[in-house]
Amino acid sequence: MLQSLLIISRQAPWSGPGAREALDIALAGGAFDLPIGLLFMDDGVFQLMPGQNAGALQQKDLTANLQALSLFGVEDLFACKDSLADRAILPAGLDAETIKVLPADEIGALIDRYDQVITL
């Protein structure tokens, strides 16, 4: 039986390698048909913002990785409602249409649904 995996992404897209690594792990797990969930919390919710200019920071754009998640079977995408609100991000303005927005008090129950959890 396959172990389910929740990846919690807490880093802004350009603050270090954590955001890219979280997406890479999700894509790799999806390629092997693992049950994967991806939760964006804290500054990780900035990854969901449309219109980011990665070239200005001489970085590679993460948008293509986000869009490829569904192609790899990673469809359980979540964002912390409180993290969005703390950063004045409206859920309606997110680039990803399939994000389930959860209040902070439901995050514990989400984590309990998965066999393994990785936080980056």
PDB file of C-alpha atoms in Angstrom:
ATOM      1  CA  MET A   1       0.000   0.000   0.000  1.00  0.00           C
ATOM      2  CA  LEU A   2       1.317   3.426  -0.949  1.00  0.00           C
ATOM      3  CA  GLN A   3       2.023   5.911   1.804  1.00  0.00           C
ATOM      4  CA  SER A   4       0.318   9.284   1.388  1.00  0.00           C
ATOM      5  CA  LEU A   5       2.493  12.375   1.611  1.00  0.00           C
ATOM      6  CA  LEU A   6       1.673  15.962   2.552  1.00  0.00           C
ATOM      7  CA  ILE A   7       4.229  18.581   1.595  1.00  0.00           C
ATOM      8  CA  ILE A   8       3.998  21.845   3.500  1.00  0.00           C
ATOM      9  CA  SER A   9       5.600  24.703   1.610  1.00  0.00           C
ATOM     10  CA  ARG A  10       6.340  27.679   3.892  1.00  0.00           C
ATOM     11  CA  GLN A  11       8.898  29.669   1.898  1.00  0.00           C
ATOM     12  CA  ALA A  12       8.317  32.522  -0.495  1.00  0.00           C
ATOM     13  CA  PRO A  13       9.227  31.614  -4.073  1.00  0.00           C
ATOM     14  CA  TRP A  14      12.542  33.490  -4.136  1.00  0.00           C
ATOM     15  CA  SER A  15      13.723  33.312  -0.519  1.00  0.00           C
ATOM     16  CA  GLY A  16      15.699  30.107  -0.975  1.00  0.00           C
ATOM     17  CA  PRO A  17      15.503  26.637  -2.483  1.00  0.00           C
ATOM     18  CA  GLY A  18      12.621  25.409  -0.291  1.00  0.00           C
ATOM     19  CA  ALA A  19       9.793  26.480  -2.605  1.00  0.00           C
ATOM     20  CA  ARG A  20      11.347  24.814  -5.648  1.00  0.00           C
ATOM     21  CA  GLU A  21      12.209  21.686  -3.656  1.00  0.00           C
ATOM     22  CA  ALA A  22       8.639  21.348  -2.384  1.00  0.00           C
ATOM     23  CA  LEU A  23       7.306  21.490  -5.929  1.00  0.00           C
ATOM     24  CA  ASP A  24       9.965  19.070  -7.187  1.00  0.00           C
ATOM     25  CA  ILE A  25       9.094  16.546  -4.461  1.00  0.00           C
ATOM     26  CA  ALA A  26       5.392  16.851  -5.300  1.00  0.00           C
ATOM     27  CA  LEU A  27       6.048  16.343  -9.016  1.00  0.00           C
ATOM     28  CA  ALA A  28       8.343  13.359  -8.400  1.00  0.00           C
ATOM     29  CA  GLY A  29       5.852  11.731  -6.029  1.00  0.00           C
ATOM     30  CA  GLY A  30       3.047  12.312  -8.504  1.00  0.00           C
ATOM     31  CA  ALA A  31       5.103  10.688 -11.267  1.00  0.00           C
ATOM     32  CA  PHE A  32       5.187   7.539  -9.127  1.00  0.00           C
ATOM     33  CA  ASP A  33       1.449   7.715  -8.420  1.00  0.00           C
ATOM     34  CA  LEU A  34       1.910   8.480  -4.719  1.00  0.00           C
ATOM     35  CA  PRO A  35      -1.066  10.144  -3.010  1.00  0.00           C
ATOM     36  CA  ILE A  36       0.321  13.687  -2.606  1.00  0.00           C
ATOM     37  CA  GLY A  37      -1.083  16.801  -0.973  1.00  0.00           C
ATOM     38  CA  LEU A  38       0.571  20.216  -1.098  1.00  0.00           C
ATOM     39  CA  LEU A  39      -0.173  22.850   1.546  1.00  0.00           C
ATOM     40  CA  PHE A  40       0.983  26.459   1.171  1.00  0.00           C
ATOM     41  CA  MET A  41       1.407  28.234   4.507  1.00  0.00           C
ATOM     42  CA  ASP A  42       3.115  31.329   5.869  1.00  0.00           C
ATOM     43  CA  ASP A  43       5.201  32.999   3.118  1.00  0.00           C
ATOM     44  CA  GLY A  44       4.644  29.918   0.936  1.00  0.00           C
ATOM     45  CA  VAL A  45       1.307  31.412  -0.134  1.00  0.00           C
ATOM     46  CA  PHE A  46       3.274  33.962  -2.186  1.00  0.00           C
ATOM     47  CA  GLN A  47       4.019  31.114  -4.618  1.00  0.00           C
ATOM     48  CA  LEU A  48       0.367  31.221  -5.650  1.00  0.00           C
ATOM     49  CA  MET A  49       0.400  34.869  -6.710  1.00  0.00           C
ATOM     50  CA  PRO A  50       0.023  35.481 -10.447  1.00  0.00           C
ATOM     51  CA  GLY A  51       2.335  37.669 -12.501  1.00  0.00           C
ATOM     52  CA  GLN A  52       5.601  37.024 -10.711  1.00  0.00           C
ATOM     53  CA  ASN A  53       8.719  38.248 -12.488  1.00  0.00           C
ATOM     54  CA  ALA A  54      11.400  35.671 -11.760  1.00  0.00           C
ATOM     55  CA  GLY A  55      13.762  37.157 -14.324  1.00  0.00           C
ATOM     56  CA  ALA A  56      14.085  40.361 -12.312  1.00  0.00           C
ATOM     57  CA  LEU A  57      15.755  38.293  -9.578  1.00  0.00           C
ATOM     58  CA  GLN A  58      17.642  36.105 -12.059  1.00  0.00           C
ATOM     59  CA  GLN A  59      15.664  33.097 -10.880  1.00  0.00           C
ATOM     60  CA  LYS A  60      13.754  30.386 -12.710  1.00  0.00           C
ATOM     61  CA  ASP A  61       9.976  30.875 -12.740  1.00  0.00           C
ATOM     62  CA  LEU A  62       7.987  28.373 -10.644  1.00  0.00           C
ATOM     63  CA  THR A  63       4.718  28.957 -12.490  1.00  0.00           C
ATOM     64  CA  ALA A  64       5.271  26.072 -14.918  1.00  0.00           C
ATOM     65  CA  ASN A  65       5.904  23.698 -11.996  1.00  0.00           C
ATOM     66  CA  LEU A  66       2.666  24.784 -10.323  1.00  0.00           C
ATOM     67  CA  GLN A  67       0.723  24.298 -13.537  1.00  0.00           C
ATOM     68  CA  ALA A  68       2.272  20.845 -14.084  1.00  0.00           C
ATOM     69  CA  LEU A  69       1.082  19.495 -10.732  1.00  0.00           C
ATOM     70  CA  SER A  70      -2.273  18.326 -12.096  1.00  0.00           C
ATOM     71  CA  LEU A  71      -0.540  16.623 -15.041  1.00  0.00           C
ATOM     72  CA  PHE A  72       1.371  14.533 -12.503  1.00  0.00           C
ATOM     73  CA  GLY A  73      -1.755  13.668 -10.529  1.00  0.00           C
ATOM     74  CA  VAL A  74      -1.151  16.143  -7.710  1.00  0.00           C
ATOM     75  CA  GLU A  75      -4.594  17.633  -7.290  1.00  0.00           C
ATOM     76  CA  ASP A  76      -4.887  18.044  -3.505  1.00  0.00           C
ATOM     77  CA  LEU A  77      -3.673  21.628  -3.183  1.00  0.00           C
ATOM     78  CA  PHE A  78      -4.370  23.675  -0.073  1.00  0.00           C
ATOM     79  CA  ALA A  79      -3.643  27.174   1.185  1.00  0.00           C
ATOM     80  CA  CYS A  80      -3.917  28.444   4.738  1.00  0.00           C
ATOM     81  CA  LYS A  81      -6.640  31.082   4.885  1.00  0.00           C
ATOM     82  CA  ASP A  82      -4.959  32.875   7.787  1.00  0.00           C
ATOM     83  CA  SER A  83      -1.623  33.033   5.933  1.00  0.00           C
ATOM     84  CA  LEU A  84      -3.385  34.536   2.926  1.00  0.00           C
ATOM     85  CA  ALA A  85      -5.196  37.094   5.092  1.00  0.00           C
ATOM     86  CA  ASP A  86      -2.018  38.039   6.991  1.00  0.00           C
ATOM     87  CA  ARG A  87      -0.405  38.886   3.644  1.00  0.00           C
ATOM     88  CA  ALA A  88      -3.470  40.662   2.207  1.00  0.00           C
ATOM     89  CA  ILE A  89      -3.882  38.026  -0.520  1.00  0.00           C
ATOM     90  CA  LEU A  90      -7.452  37.424  -1.621  1.00  0.00           C
ATOM     91  CA  PRO A  91      -8.246  33.791  -2.458  1.00  0.00           C
ATOM     92  CA  ALA A  92     -10.148  34.952  -5.540  1.00  0.00           C
ATOM     93  CA  GLY A  93      -6.961  36.522  -6.916  1.00  0.00           C
ATOM     94  CA  LEU A  94      -4.885  33.351  -6.848  1.00  0.00           C
ATOM     95  CA  ASP A  95      -3.500  32.034 -10.114  1.00  0.00           C
ATOM     96  CA  ALA A  96      -4.240  28.404  -9.243  1.00  0.00           C
ATOM     97  CA  GLU A  97      -7.942  27.635  -9.596  1.00  0.00           C
ATOM     98  CA  THR A  98      -7.883  24.349  -7.732  1.00  0.00           C
ATOM     99  CA  ILE A  99      -6.573  25.567  -4.366  1.00  0.00           C
ATOM    100  CA  LYS A 100      -8.721  24.631  -1.377  1.00  0.00           C
ATOM    101  CA  VAL A 101      -8.464  27.399   1.208  1.00  0.00           C
ATOM    102  CA  LEU A 102      -8.524  26.107   4.780  1.00  0.00           C
ATOM    103  CA  PRO A 103      -8.735  28.049   8.051  1.00  0.00           C
ATOM    104  CA  ALA A 104      -5.771  27.484  10.383  1.00  0.00           C
ATOM    105  CA  ASP A 105      -7.874  25.444  12.807  1.00  0.00           C
ATOM    106  CA  GLU A 106      -8.450  22.789  10.094  1.00  0.00           C
ATOM    107  CA  ILE A 107      -4.752  22.353   9.225  1.00  0.00           C
ATOM    108  CA  GLY A 108      -4.189  19.807  12.024  1.00  0.00           C
ATOM    109  CA  ALA A 109      -6.969  17.589  10.690  1.00  0.00           C
ATOM    110  CA  LEU A 110      -5.479  17.853   7.190  1.00  0.00           C
ATOM    111  CA  ILE A 111      -2.058  16.775   8.460  1.00  0.00           C
ATOM    112  CA  ASP A 112      -3.620  13.812  10.286  1.00  0.00           C
ATOM    113  CA  ARG A 113      -5.037  12.515   6.981  1.00  0.00           C
ATOM    114  CA  TYR A 114      -1.543  11.852   5.601  1.00  0.00           C
ATOM    115  CA  ASP A 115       0.923   9.104   6.520  1.00  0.00           C
ATOM    116  CA  GLN A 116       4.026  11.254   6.004  1.00  0.00           C
ATOM    117  CA  VAL A 117       4.596  15.021   6.198  1.00  0.00           C
ATOM    118  CA  ILE A 118       7.498  17.050   4.836  1.00  0.00           C
ATOM    119  CA  THR A 119       7.869  20.733   5.696  1.00  0.00           C
ATOM    120  CA  LEU A 120      10.074  22.985   3.584  1.00  0.00           C
TER     121      LEU A 120
END
